[in-house]
Coordinates of C-alpha atoms in Angstrom, one line a residue:
X30 CA -5.3 14.3 24.0
X31 CA -6.6 10.8 24.9
X32 CA -6.4 8.1 22.3
X33 CA -9.6 6.5 21.0
X34 CA -9.4 3.5 18.6
X35 CA -10.5 4.4 15.1
X36 CA -13.6 2.4 14.1
X37 CA -14.2 3.7 10.5
X38 CA -17.1 6.0 11.5
X39 CA -15.9 9.0 9.5
X40 CA -13.1 10.4 7.3
X41 CA -10.5 12.3 9.4
X42 CA -8.5 15.3 8.3
X43 CA -4.7 15.2 8.3
X44 CA -4.6 17.3 11.4
X45 CA -6.8 14.8 13.2
X46 CA -4.7 11.9 12.0
X47 CA -1.5 13.5 13.2
X48 CA -3.1 14.2 16.6
X49 CA -4.4 10.6 16.7
X50 CA -1.0 9.2 16.1
X51 CA 0.7 11.3 18.8
X52 CA -2.1 10.4 21.2
X53 CA -1.6 6.7 20.5
X54 CA 2.1 6.8 21.0
X55 CA 1.6 8.7 24.3
X56 CA -1.1 6.4 25.6
X57 CA 0.8 3.1 24.8
X58 CA 4.5 3.8 24.8
X59 CA 5.2 0.1 25.6
X60 CA 3.5 -0.9 22.3
X61 CA 3.9 2.0 19.9
X62 CA 6.5 4.5 19.0
X63 CA 6.1 7.4 16.5
X64 CA 8.8 8.7 14.3
X65 CA 8.9 11.6 11.8
X66 CA 10.8 10.1 8.8
X67 CA 10.6 13.2 6.6
X68 CA 8.9 16.6 6.0
X69 CA 6.8 17.7 3.1
X70 CA 7.2 20.9 1.1
X71 CA 4.5 22.4 3.3
X72 CA 6.0 21.4 6.6
X73 CA 3.9 18.4 7.4
X74 CA 5.6 15.4 9.0
X75 CA 5.6 12.0 7.4
X76 CA 4.6 10.0 10.5
X77 CA 5.7 6.4 10.9
X78 CA 4.1 4.2 13.7
X79 CA 6.1 1.2 15.0
X80 CA 4.2 -1.5 16.8
X81 CA 6.0 -4.2 18.8
X82 CA 5.9 -5.7 22.3
X83 CA 8.6 -7.0 24.6
X84 CA 11.1 -4.4 23.4
X85 CA 13.4 -5.0 26.4
X86 CA 13.9 -8.6 25.3
X87 CA 14.5 -8.0 21.6
X88 CA 14.9 -4.7 19.9
X89 CA 12.7 -3.8 17.0
X90 CA 15.8 -3.5 14.7
X91 CA 16.4 -7.2 15.3
X92 CA 13.0 -8.4 14.1
X93 CA 11.3 -9.4 10.9
X94 CA 8.8 -6.7 10.1
X95 CA 5.7 -5.8 8.0
X96 CA 5.1 -2.5 6.3
X97 CA 1.7 -0.9 5.7
X98 CA 1.0 2.6 4.2
X99 CA -1.8 4.7 2.7
X100 CA -2.4 8.0 1.2
X101 CA 0.0 8.0 -1.7
X102 CA -2.8 9.6 -3.7
X103 CA -4.5 12.5 -2.0
X104 CA -8.1 11.6 -2.9
X105 CA -7.8 8.0 -1.8
X106 CA -9.0 8.6 1.8
X107 CA -10.2 5.1 2.5
X108 CA -6.7 3.7 2.3
X109 CA -5.6 6.1 5.0
X110 CA -8.5 5.3 7.2
X111 CA -7.9 1.6 6.7
X112 CA -4.3 2.0 8.0
X113 CA -5.6 3.7 11.1
X114 CA -8.3 1.0 11.5
X115 CA -5.7 -1.8 11.3
X116 CA -3.4 -0.1 13.8
X117 CA -6.4 0.2 16.2
X118 CA -7.3 -3.5 15.8
X119 CA -3.7 -4.5 16.6
X120 CA -3.3 -2.2 19.5
X121 CA -6.7 -3.1 21.0
X122 CA -5.8 -6.8 20.7
X123 CA -2.4 -6.3 22.4
X124 CA -4.0 -4.3 25.2
X125 CA -6.6 -7.0 25.7
X126 CA -3.9 -9.7 25.8
X127 CA -4.9 -11.5 22.5
X128 CA -2.4 -14.5 22.7
X129 CA -1.8 -14.7 19.0
X130 CA -1.1 -11.0 18.5
X131 CA 0.9 -10.8 21.7
X132 CA 3.1 -13.7 20.6
X133 CA 3.6 -12.4 17.0
X134 CA 4.4 -8.8 18.0
X135 CA 6.8 -10.1 20.7
X136 CA 8.9 -11.5 17.8
X137 CA 8.0 -9.3 14.9
X138 CA 7.2 -5.6 14.3
X139 CA 4.9 -3.6 12.1
X140 CA 5.7 -0.2 10.6
X141 CA 2.6 1.9 9.5
X142 CA 2.8 5.1 7.5
X143 CA -0.8 6.3 7.5
X144 CA -0.5 9.0 4.9
X145 CA 2.3 9.4 2.4
X146 CA 0.9 12.7 0.8
X147 CA -0.4 14.7 3.8
X148 CA -0.2 18.0 2.0
X149 CA -2.5 16.9 -0.8
X150 CA -4.7 14.9 1.5
X151 CA -5.4 17.9 3.7
X152 CA -5.9 20.2 0.8
X153 CA -8.7 18.0 -0.6
X154 CA -10.3 17.8 2.9
X155 CA -10.2 21.6 2.8
X156 CA -12.2 21.7 -0.5
X157 CA -9.4 21.8 -3.0
X158 CA -10.1 20.5 -6.5
X159 CA -9.0 17.0 -7.3
X160 CA -5.3 16.4 -7.2
X161 CA -3.3 13.3 -7.6
X162 CA -0.7 13.4 -4.8
X163 CA 1.4 16.2 -3.4
X164 CA 1.3 20.0 -3.7
X165 CA 4.4 20.2 -5.9
X166 CA 4.2 23.5 -7.6
X167 CA 4.0 23.9 -11.4
X168 CA 7.4 23.5 -13.2
X169 CA 9.2 26.8 -13.7
X170 CA 8.3 28.3 -17.0
X171 CA 5.2 26.2 -17.5
X172 CA 2.5 28.2 -19.4
X173 CA -0.8 27.6 -17.7
X174 CA -3.7 28.7 -19.9
X175 CA -7.2 27.3 -19.7
X176 CA -9.8 26.2 -17.2
X177 CA -8.5 25.7 -13.7
X178 CA -10.7 23.9 -11.2
X179 CA -11.7 26.0 -8.2
X180 CA -14.7 26.7 -5.9
X181 CA -16.4 29.6 -7.7
X182 CA -19.8 29.5 -5.9
X183 CA -18.4 29.6 -2.4
X184 CA -19.9 26.4 -1.0
X185 CA -16.5 25.0 0.0
X186 CA -16.6 22.2 -2.7
X187 CA -15.5 21.8 -6.3
X188 CA -18.3 20.1 -8.2
X189 CA -19.0 20.0 -11.9
X190 CA -20.4 22.7 -14.1
X191 CA -22.2 22.5 -17.4
X192 CA -23.3 24.9 -20.1
X193 CA -25.3 24.4 -23.2
X194 CA -23.6 24.7 -26.6
X195 CA -24.3 22.8 -29.9
X196 CA -20.6 21.8 -30.1
X197 CA -20.8 20.1 -26.6
X198 CA -19.8 16.4 -26.3
X199 CA -22.4 15.6 -23.6
X200 CA -26.1 15.4 -23.3
X201 CA -28.3 15.0 -20.2
X202 CA -29.3 11.4 -19.8
X203 CA -33.0 10.9 -20.4
X204 CA -33.6 9.0 -17.1
X205 CA -30.7 10.1 -14.9
X206 CA -30.4 13.9 -14.9
X207 CA -27.1 13.9 -13.1
X208 CA -25.5 11.5 -15.6
X209 CA -24.2 13.6 -18.5
X210 CA -23.8 10.8 -21.0
X211 CA -21.6 10.9 -24.2
X212 CA -23.3 12.6 -27.1
X213 CA -24.3 10.5 -30.0
X214 CA -24.4 11.6 -33.6
X215 CA -28.2 11.6 -33.8
X216 CA -28.7 13.6 -30.5
X217 CA -30.4 17.0 -31.0
X218 CA -27.6 19.7 -30.9
X219 CA -29.9 21.8 -28.7
X220 CA -29.5 19.2 -25.9
X221 CA -25.6 19.3 -26.1
X222 CA -23.5 20.5 -23.2
X223 CA -19.9 21.2 -22.2
X224 CA -19.1 19.7 -18.8
X225 CA -16.0 20.4 -16.8
X226 CA -14.9 20.9 -13.2
X227 CA -16.2 24.0 -11.6
X228 CA -13.6 26.7 -12.1
X229 CA -12.4 29.7 -14.1
X230 CA -10.2 30.2 -17.1
X231 CA -6.6 31.4 -16.7
X232 CA -5.4 33.9 -19.3
X233 CA -8.7 33.6 -21.1
X234 CA -9.0 35.1 -24.5
X235 CA -12.8 35.0 -24.4
X236 CA -13.1 32.2 -26.9
X237 CA -11.2 29.0 -26.3
X238 CA -12.6 26.4 -23.9
X239 CA -9.6 24.3 -23.0
X240 CA -8.2 22.7 -19.8
X241 CA -5.2 24.3 -18.1
X242 CA -2.3 22.1 -17.2
X243 CA -2.7 20.7 -13.7
X244 CA -1.4 23.0 -11.0
X245 CA -0.2 20.0 -9.0
X246 CA 0.5 17.3 -11.6
X247 CA 2.8 15.0 -9.8
X248 CA 1.8 11.4 -9.4
X249 CA 3.9 10.2 -6.4
X250 CA 3.2 6.6 -7.3
X251 CA 5.3 7.1 -10.5
X252 CA 8.3 8.7 -8.7
X253 CA 9.8 5.5 -7.2
X254 CA 12.9 3.8 -8.8
X255 CA 11.2 0.6 -9.9
X256 CA 11.4 0.8 -13.7
X257 CA 11.2 4.6 -13.5
X258 CA 11.0 6.4 -16.8
X259 CA 9.6 9.8 -17.9
X260 CA 5.9 9.5 -17.5
X261 CA 2.8 11.5 -18.7
X262 CA -0.8 10.5 -18.4
X263 CA -4.0 12.4 -17.8
X264 CA -1.9 15.5 -17.4
X265 CA 0.2 14.0 -14.6
X266 CA 3.9 13.2 -14.5
X267 CA 6.3 11.1 -12.4
X268 CA 8.8 13.8 -11.5
X269 CA 12.0 14.8 -13.2
X270 CA 14.0 12.0 -11.7
X271 CA 13.2 9.0 -9.4
X272 CA 12.8 10.0 -5.8
X273 CA 12.8 13.7 -6.7
X274 CA 10.1 14.3 -4.1
X275 CA 10.6 14.6 -0.4
X276 CA 7.9 12.1 0.3
X277 CA 9.2 9.3 -2.0
X278 CA 12.8 9.9 -0.8
X279 CA 11.8 9.7 2.8
X280 CA 9.8 6.5 2.4
X281 CA 12.7 4.7 0.5
X282 CA 15.2 5.9 3.1
X283 CA 13.0 4.6 5.9
X284 CA 12.7 1.2 4.3
X285 CA 16.4 0.9 3.7
X286 CA 17.0 1.8 7.4
X287 CA 14.8 -1.1 8.5
X288 CA 16.3 -4.2 6.9
X289 CA 13.9 -6.5 8.7
X290 CA 11.0 -5.5 6.5
X291 CA 9.9 -8.7 4.7
X292 CA 6.5 -7.9 3.2
X293 CA 4.4 -4.8 2.5
X294 CA 1.0 -3.5 1.5
X295 CA 0.3 -0.1 0.2
X296 CA -3.4 1.0 0.3
X297 CA -5.1 2.7 -2.6
X298 CA -8.6 3.0 -4.0
X299 CA -10.6 1.9 -6.0
X300 CA -11.8 -1.4 -7.7
X301 CA -11.7 -3.9 -4.8
X302 CA -8.5 -5.8 -5.8
X303 CA -5.1 -6.8 -4.5
X304 CA -2.6 -6.1 -7.3
X305 CA 0.3 -8.4 -7.6
X306 CA 3.3 -9.0 -10.0
X307 CA 4.2 -8.9 -12.8
X308 CA 4.1 -5.2 -13.8
X309 CA 5.5 -5.7 -17.3
X310 CA 6.5 -8.3 -19.9
X311 CA 9.2 -9.4 -19.6
X312 CA 9.4 -9.1 -15.9
X313 CA 12.7 -9.0 -14.0
X314 CA 11.0 -11.4 -11.5
X315 CA 11.1 -15.1 -12.1
X316 CA 8.1 -17.3 -12.4
X317 CA 8.7 -18.5 -8.9
X318 CA 8.6 -14.9 -7.5
X319 CA 5.4 -14.2 -9.4
X320 CA 3.7 -17.5 -8.3
X321 CA 4.7 -17.1 -4.7
X322 CA 3.2 -13.6 -4.6
X323 CA 0.1 -14.7 -6.3
X324 CA -0.5 -17.6 -4.0
X325 CA 0.0 -15.4 -0.9
X326 CA -2.3 -12.8 -2.5
X327 CA -5.0 -15.3 -3.2
X328 CA -4.8 -16.5 0.4
X329 CA -5.0 -12.9 1.7
X330 CA -8.2 -12.0 -0.2
X331 CA -10.0 -15.2 0.4
X332 CA -13.6 -14.5 1.6
X333 CA -13.1 -10.7 1.6
X334 CA -14.8 -10.0 -1.8
X335 CA -11.5 -8.6 -3.2
X336 CA -9.9 -10.2 -6.2
X337 CA -6.2 -10.9 -6.6
X338 CA -5.2 -9.4 -10.0
X339 CA -1.9 -9.4 -11.9
X340 CA -1.0 -5.9 -12.9
X341 CA 0.2 -7.1 -16.3
X342 CA -1.8 -7.8 -18.4
X343 CA -5.0 -7.3 -16.3
X344 CA -4.5 -3.9 -14.7
X345 CA -2.6 -1.8 -17.2
X346 CA -4.0 1.3 -19.0
X347 CA -2.2 0.4 -22.2
X348 CA -0.6 -3.1 -22.6
X349 CA 2.1 -1.7 -24.8
X350 CA 3.2 0.8 -22.1
X351 CA 4.4 -0.6 -18.8
X352 CA 3.4 1.2 -15.6
X353 CA 6.6 2.9 -14.3
X354 CA 7.9 4.2 -10.9
X355 CA 5.3 2.4 -8.7
X356 CA 6.0 1.9 -5.0
X357 CA 4.7 -1.7 -4.8
X358 CA 6.8 -2.6 -7.9
X359 CA 9.8 -0.9 -6.4
X360 CA 9.4 -3.0 -3.2
X361 CA 9.5 -6.2 -5.3
X362 CA 11.9 -5.5 -8.1
X363 CA 14.4 -3.2 -6.4
X364 CA 14.3 -4.6 -2.8
X365 CA 13.1 -8.1 -3.4
X366 CA 10.2 -7.6 -0.9
X367 CA 6.7 -9.0 -1.7
X368 CA 4.9 -5.7 -2.1
X369 CA 1.2 -5.5 -2.9
X370 CA -1.1 -2.6 -3.9
X371 CA -4.5 -3.0 -2.2
X372 CA -7.2 -1.2 -4.2
X373 CA -9.9 -0.8 -1.6
X374 CA -13.6 -0.2 -2.4
X375 CA -15.5 -1.7 -5.4
X376 CA -18.1 0.9 -6.5
X377 CA -19.1 -1.4 -9.3
X378 CA -20.0 -4.2 -7.0
X379 CA -21.9 -1.7 -4.8
X380 CA -23.9 -0.8 -8.0
X381 CA -24.6 -4.4 -8.6
X382 CA -22.3 -5.5 -11.4
X383 CA -18.8 -6.8 -12.0
X384 CA -16.2 -4.9 -13.8
X385 CA -13.9 -7.4 -15.3
X386 CA -11.5 -4.9 -16.8
X387 CA -11.2 -2.1 -14.3
X388 CA -8.0 -0.5 -15.9
X389 CA -9.8 0.0 -19.2
X390 CA -12.6 1.7 -17.5
X391 CA -10.4 4.6 -16.6
X392 CA -9.7 5.2 -20.3
X393 CA -12.7 3.9 -22.2
X394 CA -15.7 3.6 -20.0
X395 CA -18.9 2.3 -21.5
X396 CA -22.5 3.4 -21.0
X397 CA -23.2 0.0 -19.5
X398 CA -20.7 0.7 -16.8
X399 CA -21.5 4.3 -16.1
X400 CA -25.2 4.2 -16.0
X401 CA -25.5 1.7 -13.1
X402 CA -22.9 3.7 -11.1
X403 CA -24.9 6.9 -11.5
X404 CA -28.2 5.2 -10.9
X405 CA -26.9 3.6 -7.6
X406 CA -25.1 6.6 -6.2
X407 CA -27.7 9.2 -7.1
X408 CA -30.9 7.2 -6.7
X409 CA -33.0 6.2 -3.7
X410 CA -30.9 5.5 -0.6
X411 CA -28.0 7.7 -1.8
X412 CA -26.0 9.4 0.9
X413 CA -27.3 12.8 1.9
X414 CA -24.1 14.6 0.6
X415 CA -23.6 12.3 -2.4
X416 CA -25.3 14.5 -5.0
X417 CA -26.0 18.2 -5.7
X418 CA -28.8 18.9 -8.2
X419 CA -27.9 21.2 -11.0
X420 CA -28.4 24.8 -10.0
X421 CA -28.0 28.0 -12.0
X422 CA -24.9 30.2 -11.5
X423 CA -23.7 33.3 -13.3
X424 CA -20.1 32.5 -14.3
X425 CA -17.9 35.5 -14.5
X426 CA -16.5 34.4 -17.9
X427 CA -19.1 32.1 -19.4
X428 CA -22.3 33.7 -18.3
X429 CA -25.1 31.3 -17.3
X430 CA -23.9 27.8 -16.2
X431 CA -25.2 25.2 -13.9
X432 CA -23.2 23.7 -11.0
X433 CA -23.8 20.4 -9.3
X434 CA -23.3 16.7 -9.8
X435 CA -22.0 13.6 -8.0
X436 CA -19.7 13.8 -4.9
X437 CA -17.0 11.7 -6.6
X438 CA -14.8 11.5 -3.5
X439 CA -17.5 9.8 -1.3
X440 CA -19.1 7.5 -3.8
X441 CA -16.8 6.3 -6.5
X442 CA -13.3 7.1 -5.3
X443 CA -14.1 6.2 -1.6
X444 CA -17.0 4.4 0.0
X445 CA -19.9 6.5 1.4
X446 CA -19.2 7.2 5.1
X447 CA -21.9 4.6 6.1
X448 CA -19.9 1.9 4.4
X449 CA -16.4 3.0 5.5
X450 CA -16.2 0.7 8.5
X451 CA -17.1 -2.4 6.5
X452 CA -14.4 -1.5 3.9
X453 CA -11.8 -0.9 6.6
X454 CA -12.6 -4.3 8.1
X455 CA -12.2 -6.1 4.8
X456 CA -8.9 -4.4 4.0
X457 CA -7.6 -5.1 7.6
X458 CA -8.2 -8.8 6.9
X459 CA -5.9 -8.6 3.8
X460 CA -3.1 -6.7 5.6
X461 CA -3.3 -8.9 8.7
X462 CA -2.9 -12.1 6.6
X463 CA 0.1 -10.8 4.7
X464 CA 1.6 -9.8 8.1
X465 CA 1.3 -13.4 9.2
X466 CA 3.3 -14.6 6.2
X467 CA 6.6 -13.1 7.4
X468 CA 9.6 -15.4 8.0
X469 CA 9.6 -16.8 11.5
X470 CA 13.1 -17.9 12.3
X471 CA 13.9 -19.7 15.6
X472 CA 17.2 -21.1 16.7
X473 CA 17.5 -23.7 19.4
X474 CA 20.6 -25.1 20.9
X475 CA 21.1 -28.7 21.9
X476 CA 24.1 -29.8 24.0
X477 CA 25.5 -33.3 24.5
X478 CA 28.3 -34.6 26.7
X479 CA 31.3 -36.1 24.9
X480 CA 34.3 -38.0 26.4
X481 CA 37.4 -36.1 27.5
X482 CA 35.7 -33.0 28.9
X483 CA 34.2 -32.1 25.6
X484 CA 30.7 -31.3 24.6
X485 CA 28.7 -31.1 21.4
X486 CA 26.9 -27.8 20.8
X487 CA 24.4 -28.0 18.0
X488 CA 22.4 -25.0 16.7
X489 CA 19.2 -25.8 14.7
X490 CA 17.8 -22.9 12.7
X491 CA 14.2 -23.4 11.6
X492 CA 11.9 -21.1 9.6
X493 CA 8.3 -21.6 10.4
X494 CA 7.0 -18.7 8.3
X495 CA 5.5 -18.6 4.9
X496 CA 8.2 -16.5 3.3
X497 CA 11.9 -17.5 3.1
X498 CA 14.5 -15.6 5.1
X499 CA 15.2 -13.6 1.9
X500 CA 11.6 -12.6 1.1
X501 CA 11.4 -13.3 -2.6
X502 CA 13.7 -15.7 -4.6
X503 CA 14.7 -12.5 -6.6
X504 CA 16.3 -11.0 -3.5
X505 CA 18.4 -14.1 -3.0
X506 CA 19.5 -14.2 -6.7
X507 CA 20.4 -10.6 -6.7
X508 CA 22.1 -10.6 -3.3
X509 CA 19.7 -7.9 -2.1
X510 CA 19.5 -9.3 1.4
X511 CA 22.0 -11.0 3.7
X512 CA 21.9 -14.7 4.4
X513 CA 21.3 -16.5 7.7
X514 CA 24.6 -16.6 9.7
X515 CA 25.4 -18.3 13.0
X516 CA 28.3 -17.5 15.2
X517 CA 29.3 -19.3 18.4
X518 CA 30.8 -17.2 21.1
X519 CA 32.5 -19.2 23.9
X520 CA 32.8 -17.4 27.2
X521 CA 35.3 -18.0 30.1
X522 CA 35.8 -21.7 30.7
X523 CA 35.0 -22.8 27.1
X524 CA 36.7 -22.8 23.8
X525 CA 35.9 -24.2 20.3
X526 CA 38.0 -27.2 19.3
X527 CA 36.1 -28.2 16.2
X528 CA 34.0 -26.2 13.8
X529 CA 34.3 -22.7 12.4
X530 CA 33.1 -20.1 14.8
X531 CA 31.0 -18.3 12.2
X532 CA 28.9 -20.3 9.6
X533 CA 26.9 -19.0 6.7
X534 CA 23.7 -21.1 6.2
X535 CA 22.5 -19.3 3.1
X536 CA 18.8 -18.7 3.0
X537 CA 16.2 -20.9 4.6
X538 CA 12.9 -21.6 2.9
X539 CA 9.5 -20.9 4.4
X540 CA 6.6 -23.2 3.8
X541 CA 5.4 -21.0 1.1
X542 CA 8.2 -22.2 -1.1
X543 CA 6.7 -25.7 -1.0
X544 CA 3.4 -24.2 -2.3
X545 CA 5.3 -23.4 -5.6
X546 CA 7.3 -26.5 -5.7
X547 CA 7.1 -30.0 -4.2
X548 CA 3.9 -29.5 -2.2
X549 CA 1.9 -27.5 -4.8
X550 CA -0.3 -30.4 -5.9
X551 CA -2.1 -32.3 -3.1
X552 CA -2.4 -35.3 -5.4
X553 CA 1.3 -35.5 -5.9
X554 CA 2.9 -34.4 -2.5
X555 CA 6.6 -34.2 -2.2
X556 CA 9.4 -32.6 -0.1
X557 CA 11.3 -29.5 -1.1
X558 CA 14.8 -29.3 -2.5
X559 CA 16.1 -26.9 0.1
X560 CA 13.9 -27.1 3.1
X561 CA 13.0 -25.0 6.2
X562 CA 15.8 -26.2 8.6
X563 CA 19.6 -26.0 8.9
X564 CA 21.9 -27.3 11.6
X565 CA 25.5 -26.5 12.7
X566 CA 27.6 -28.4 15.1
X567 CA 30.6 -27.4 17.1
X568 CA 32.8 -29.3 19.6
X569 CA 33.6 -27.2 22.7
X570 CA 36.0 -27.9 25.5
X571 CA 35.3 -26.8 29.0
X572 CA 32.1 -26.0 31.0
X573 CA 31.9 -22.3 30.4
X574 CA 28.7 -20.9 28.8
X575 CA 28.5 -20.3 25.1
X576 CA 26.3 -18.0 23.1
X577 CA 24.9 -18.7 19.7
X578 CA 24.3 -15.4 17.7
X579 CA 22.3 -15.4 14.5
X580 CA 21.6 -12.8 11.9
X581 CA 18.9 -13.3 9.3
X582 CA 18.1 -9.7 8.1
X583 CA 14.5 -10.1 7.0
X584 CA 14.1 -13.1 9.3
X585 CA 15.5 -11.1 12.3
X586 CA 18.5 -11.4 14.5
X587 CA 19.0 -12.9 17.9
X588 CA 21.1 -14.8 20.4
X589 CA 20.8 -17.5 23.0
X590 CA 23.2 -18.5 25.7
X591 CA 23.7 -22.2 26.7
X592 CA 25.1 -23.3 30.0
X593 CA 25.9 -27.0 30.5
X594 CA 23.3 -28.7 32.6
X595 CA 25.4 -31.7 33.5
X596 CA 28.4 -31.7 35.7
X597 CA 31.8 -32.4 34.2
X598 CA 33.0 -36.0 34.0
X599 CA 35.5 -36.5 36.8
X600 CA 37.5 -38.9 34.7
X601 CA 38.1 -36.3 32.1
X602 CA 40.4 -34.3 34.4
X603 CA 38.5 -31.1 33.7
X604 CA 37.4 -28.9 36.5

């Protein structure tokens, strides 16, 4: 299979995505490697792409790195497509010799997991009813009684169905027939409907119209260790214990095995926002951590149309209940890595209005919000497959019903196919900017001749990146990441006569630290308390070469060998 860059022209199935990843790694082995970091319950591989150049000069394990993923939630297809789009842009740029990308990827690496829930993702592409993440089966002993969504008319899709009844909570909107608005007390009971997903009743007694517990109720984005607690919402749960699922466990293990990861973005949909800390009040993160992430987030979304939003208090379903077990929060509060959730696609903006409180919309939508959404996605210019008019169907249990409605997956949850490329390009800009914020540690060695056959060897470590060598201040305070350490190794013909061979420099700030401290206000500029540069000096006897080794974990590791460029002083007696 030949590899073709993904340009956002259609939604790919999981099988197509897996083939695309294998073809990419085969077509460009000098740029891309493909690893299987885990296996799902249904045998699908969790595929991780590694992008880096110049591997012979510096191994990927020794580099500062960026993490990008998508598909934590099975219905959020645009996040998966965006990850492929970003990989394509990077690889195309490297193949074409883009100097900025080539330089960056020669010193850093990027890890991309296109789809975290391939089982659920593919199931939904095959026409399964809406599910949150994986195909984790129902818990043993769970009694499942009530309506279970399924395709009952054989068209390969699970739409909505409605049937008239005077106790129904919906009525057909007067001007938008596909919009079943909430019933009001003065609506005529003869206009009332029940509306639910297309499906059949399990263990039906012929009377009760209730919903069955979800067959696949796990929310993978509540199964990570960051502030994990038992969770239940909209019929979903966060697993029995943190990392109980093969997908979440594999992702955390992959992150821990790659200590150079210094920043991360996880793609989701929808609302058109980059979500940042804090996730709760009080937050384990300091004001410095929160401010640093917010400043970087605001830089990342500039000009894209996305907003940078604090999860608490602006993106919580219930302010009194913190969101638990989230992957991005785990990145920040467990590992000390700036981790962002990018919510691609703003259907509200597409419909011509701004939703200032998107989290509340999921619990308490208003008619003023719903009406323009339906009008936009079902009106003139709507995508061909966006709507299905209500059509009669003889339900095996209910009798006469109607099936139809909006294609939620390609309108509200994800952009219509015609708008997918534009959305991928916007999200690529965000991920690309956060990639460029990584620590950028360089060490240069300066030698000077001293009397008596001695020489001064000075190593100057300098961080030119936005982030510090530790990532977040929280990581430094909790000792979650190793410090920058230098070690001088003398070779034959050289020995250290002054200075410790190994020196711990602590952490070195990036210039982002100045954005939250001394240089935050352009009217009152100042210098930082810690700074972006450290230096170590040794005195060495003899003319043999010396090697300076450095380890910086999230800033990368490296070494440089120095050979004296000047001949020995004859009067010193050395030689």
